[in-house]
mmCIF file of C-alpha atoms in Angstrom:
data_model
loop_
_atom_site.group_PDB
_atom_site.id
_atom_site.type_symbol
_atom_site.label_atom_id
_atom_site.label_comp_id
_atom_site.label_asym_id
_atom_site.label_seq_id
_atom_site.Cartn_x
_atom_site.Cartn_y
_atom_site.Cartn_z
ATOM 1 C CA MET H 10 98.217 78.350 92.638
ATOM 2 C CA PHE H 11 101.643 79.802 91.944
ATOM 3 C CA LYS H 12 104.283 77.933 89.977
ATOM 4 C CA LEU H 13 107.784 77.781 91.417
ATOM 5 C CA SER H 14 109.150 79.551 88.307
ATOM 6 C CA GLU H 15 106.665 82.421 88.873
ATOM 7 C CA ILE H 16 107.685 82.729 92.517
ATOM 8 C CA LYS H 17 111.385 82.810 91.585
ATOM 9 C CA GLU H 18 110.726 85.509 88.961
ATOM 10 C CA LEU H 19 108.765 87.631 91.454
ATOM 11 C CA ILE H 20 111.575 87.297 94.023
ATOM 12 C CA LYS H 21 114.077 88.503 91.398
ATOM 13 C CA LEU H 22 111.850 91.464 90.484
ATOM 14 C CA VAL H 23 111.389 92.527 94.116
ATOM 15 C CA ASP H 24 115.123 92.144 94.732
ATOM 16 C CA GLN H 25 115.944 94.440 91.777
ATOM 17 C CA THR H 26 113.571 97.253 92.816
ATOM 18 C CA SER H 27 113.049 99.541 95.783
ATOM 19 C CA VAL H 28 109.855 97.642 96.689
ATOM 20 C CA GLN H 29 110.264 96.192 100.197
ATOM 21 C CA GLU H 30 107.162 93.984 100.260
ATOM 22 C CA LEU H 31 104.881 92.406 97.651
ATOM 23 C CA GLU H 32 101.615 90.582 98.365
ATOM 24 C CA ILE H 33 99.565 88.875 95.640
ATOM 25 C CA GLU H 34 96.400 86.770 95.787
ATOM 26 C CA ASN H 35 95.512 84.523 92.855
ATOM 27 C CA GLU H 36 92.858 81.786 92.676
ATOM 28 C CA GLY H 37 92.698 81.348 96.454
ATOM 29 C CA ALA H 38 96.486 81.361 96.904
ATOM 30 C CA ARG H 39 98.299 84.180 98.710
ATOM 31 C CA LEU H 40 101.964 85.075 98.063
ATOM 32 C CA LEU H 41 103.872 87.441 100.358
ATOM 33 C CA ILE H 42 107.479 88.447 99.572
ATOM 34 C CA ARG H 43 109.463 90.704 101.921
ATOM 35 C CA LYS H 44 113.028 91.882 101.490
ATOM 36 C CA PRO H 45 115.592 90.977 104.165
ATOM 37 C CA GLY H 46 115.536 93.328 107.108
ATOM 38 C CA LYS H 47 111.829 92.866 107.629
ATOM 39 C CA THR H 48 111.443 89.094 107.201
ATOM 40 C CA GLU H 49 113.499 86.586 105.300
ATOM 41 C CA ALA H 50 110.764 84.199 104.177
ATOM 42 C CA VAL H 51 108.273 83.925 101.360
ATOM 43 C CA ASN H 52 104.992 82.343 102.372
ATOM 44 C CA VAL H 53 102.416 80.873 99.990
ATOM 45 C CA GLN H 54 99.090 79.774 101.421
ATOM 46 C CA ALA H 55 96.266 78.212 99.445
ATOM 47 C CA ALA H 56 92.819 78.705 100.934
ATOM 48 C CA PRO H 57 91.472 75.158 100.440
ATOM 49 C CA ILE H 58 94.763 73.473 101.423
ATOM 50 C CA PRO H 59 95.964 74.055 105.018
ATOM 51 C CA HIS H 60 99.666 73.777 104.044
ATOM 52 C CA THR H 61 102.205 76.598 104.131
ATOM 53 C CA TYR H 62 104.984 76.553 101.574
ATOM 54 C CA SER H 63 108.069 78.536 102.366
ATOM 55 C CA ALA H 64 111.048 79.532 100.244
ATOM 56 C CA HIS H 65 114.031 80.963 102.089
ATOM 57 C CA ILE H 66 115.662 84.132 100.739
ATOM 58 C CA PRO H 67 119.291 83.971 101.839
ATOM 59 C CA ALA H 68 120.702 87.224 103.130
ATOM 60 C CA PRO H 69 123.411 88.205 105.569
ATOM 61 C CA VAL H 70 121.902 88.996 108.943
ATOM 62 C CA GLN H 71 123.838 91.670 110.772
ATOM 63 C CA GLN H 72 121.667 91.960 113.861
ATOM 64 C CA PRO H 73 119.859 89.429 116.036
ATOM 65 C CA ALA H 74 116.176 89.248 115.098
ATOM 66 C CA ALA H 75 115.010 90.759 118.406
ATOM 67 C CA VAL H 76 117.319 93.766 117.971
ATOM 68 C CA ALA H 77 116.332 94.181 114.304
ATOM 69 C CA GLY H 78 112.628 93.974 115.212
ATOM 70 C CA GLN H 79 113.033 96.597 117.936
ATOM 71 C CA ALA H 80 114.929 98.872 115.521
ATOM 72 C CA ALA H 81 112.096 98.546 112.989
ATOM 73 C CA VAL H 82 109.525 99.447 115.640
ATOM 74 C CA GLU H 83 111.556 102.474 116.737
ATOM 75 C CA ALA H 84 112.080 103.588 113.127
ATOM 76 C CA ALA H 85 108.340 103.360 112.442
ATOM 77 C CA ALA H 86 107.469 105.468 115.489
ATOM 78 C CA SER H 87 106.402 108.952 114.484
ATOM 79 C CA PRO H 88 108.641 111.747 115.675
ATOM 80 C CA GLN H 89 106.867 114.130 118.011
ATOM 81 C CA PRO H 90 106.979 117.614 116.475
ATOM 82 C CA ALA H 91 107.197 120.777 118.514
ATOM 83 C CA ASP H 92 103.777 122.339 119.122
ATOM 84 C CA ASN H 93 104.315 125.027 116.499
ATOM 85 C CA LEU H 94 105.453 122.688 113.669
ATOM 86 C CA HIS H 95 103.216 121.221 110.972
ATOM 87 C CA GLN H 96 103.799 117.669 109.720
ATOM 88 C CA ILE H 97 103.494 116.866 106.040
ATOM 89 C CA VAL H 98 102.485 113.191 106.040
ATOM 90 C CA SER H 99 102.381 110.529 103.351
ATOM 91 C CA PRO H 100 98.887 110.091 101.896
ATOM 92 C CA MET H 101 99.725 106.530 100.789
ATOM 93 C CA VAL H 102 102.149 103.633 100.998
ATOM 94 C CA GLY H 103 104.963 103.979 98.484
ATOM 95 C CA THR H 104 108.540 104.996 97.807
ATOM 96 C CA PHE H 105 109.635 108.521 98.781
ATOM 97 C CA TYR H 106 111.672 110.530 96.253
ATOM 98 C CA ARG H 107 113.081 113.990 96.962
ATOM 99 C CA ALA H 108 113.489 114.845 93.240
ATOM 100 C CA SER H 109 111.687 114.170 89.953
ATOM 101 C CA SER H 110 114.662 112.163 88.641
ATOM 102 C CA PRO H 111 118.018 110.937 89.975
ATOM 103 C CA GLU H 112 119.878 113.785 88.258
ATOM 104 C CA ALA H 113 117.408 116.532 89.227
ATOM 105 C CA ALA H 114 117.782 118.819 92.227
ATOM 106 C CA PRO H 115 115.568 118.006 95.244
ATOM 107 C CA PHE H 116 112.168 119.698 95.325
ATOM 108 C CA VAL H 117 112.974 121.216 98.744
ATOM 109 C CA LYS H 118 115.787 121.294 101.294
ATOM 110 C CA SER H 119 115.815 122.139 104.998
ATOM 111 C CA GLY H 120 115.438 125.899 105.331
ATOM 112 C CA ASP H 121 113.479 126.374 102.079
ATOM 113 C CA ARG H 122 110.278 128.425 102.143
ATOM 114 C CA VAL H 123 107.168 126.736 100.723
ATOM 115 C CA SER H 124 103.597 127.715 99.904
ATOM 116 C CA GLU H 125 100.475 125.522 99.912
ATOM 117 C CA LYS H 126 101.019 124.496 96.269
ATOM 118 C CA THR H 127 104.796 123.895 96.437
ATOM 119 C CA ALA H 128 105.731 120.347 95.374
ATOM 120 C CA VAL H 129 107.872 118.839 98.136
ATOM 121 C CA CYS H 130 108.393 115.233 96.973
ATOM 122 C CA ILE H 131 107.099 112.326 94.904
ATOM 123 C CA ILE H 132 105.564 109.166 96.330
ATOM 124 C CA GLU H 133 105.748 106.264 93.889
ATOM 125 C CA ALA H 134 102.974 103.730 94.313
ATOM 126 C CA MET H 135 102.422 100.905 91.834
ATOM 127 C CA LYS H 136 104.609 102.607 89.198
ATOM 128 C CA LEU H 137 102.570 105.827 89.470
ATOM 129 C CA MET H 138 104.420 108.984 90.477
ATOM 130 C CA ASN H 139 102.317 111.088 92.872
ATOM 131 C CA GLU H 140 103.560 114.631 93.499
ATOM 132 C CA LEU H 141 102.925 115.763 97.072
ATOM 133 C CA GLU H 142 102.291 119.447 97.844
ATOM 134 C CA ALA H 143 103.164 121.247 101.093
ATOM 135 C CA GLU H 144 99.524 122.212 101.906
ATOM 136 C CA VAL H 145 100.855 124.916 104.253
ATOM 137 C CA SER H 146 102.993 128.044 103.834
ATOM 138 C CA GLY H 147 106.149 128.139 105.876
ATOM 139 C CA GLN H 148 109.746 126.984 106.168
ATOM 140 C CA ILE H 149 110.948 123.376 105.895
ATOM 141 C CA VAL H 150 112.563 122.615 109.258
ATOM 142 C CA GLU H 151 113.411 118.940 108.804
ATOM 143 C CA ILE H 152 113.133 116.160 106.222
ATOM 144 C CA LEU H 153 112.276 113.010 108.185
ATOM 145 C CA VAL H 154 112.849 110.290 105.557
ATOM 146 C CA GLU H 155 115.633 109.317 103.172
ATOM 147 C CA ASN H 156 115.428 109.386 99.385
ATOM 148 C CA GLY H 157 114.241 106.008 98.068
ATOM 149 C CA GLN H 158 112.808 104.955 101.450
ATOM 150 C CA LEU H 159 109.541 103.028 101.651
ATOM 151 C CA VAL H 160 106.940 105.111 103.517
ATOM 152 C CA GLU H 161 103.646 104.164 105.122
ATOM 153 C CA PHE H 162 100.244 105.857 105.031
ATOM 154 C CA GLY H 163 100.218 108.739 107.540
ATOM 155 C CA GLN H 164 104.007 108.628 108.120
ATOM 156 C CA PRO H 165 105.473 112.098 108.741
ATOM 157 C CA LEU H 166 107.789 113.175 105.897
ATOM 158 C CA PHE H 167 108.572 116.828 106.629
ATOM 159 C CA LEU H 168 108.311 119.275 109.517
ATOM 160 C CA VAL H 169 107.293 122.788 108.498
ATOM 161 C CA LYS H 170 107.280 125.947 110.610
ATOM 162 C CA PRO H 171 104.052 127.663 109.465
ATOM 163 C CA GLU H 172 104.039 131.357 108.637
#
């Protein structure tokens, strides 16, 4: 079971990072924390006890929930590339970074030529930095996600015109 002090500390940690969602299971209890914009509640459920405990995370809501939910669905929809464009997709859930550090230049920009081994971005997952390669030679046509954005498995990140 989670102590209230542990839950508060985890909420603070999630709030201070780019992580949008954290889920932990411990001794039959499940803790799910999501940043505002997705859901504004923290749910703790213990397997043997059929109670749900909820702690509210206050946040200004700028859109009605139905509109925000629809916007999230539309944002998650994969863009349909032209027939001749190759999609570079995320191989994992994590945070997308265009450069190796905040002060460094981006790995690639729209219009840049890449080869199969060209590093195009970093996906951070569980504090591990995973460099993603283009896997195709060609020209970057479009970058589909923003720096620091949480990305899903299989989400398109770049469109490349193959050579």
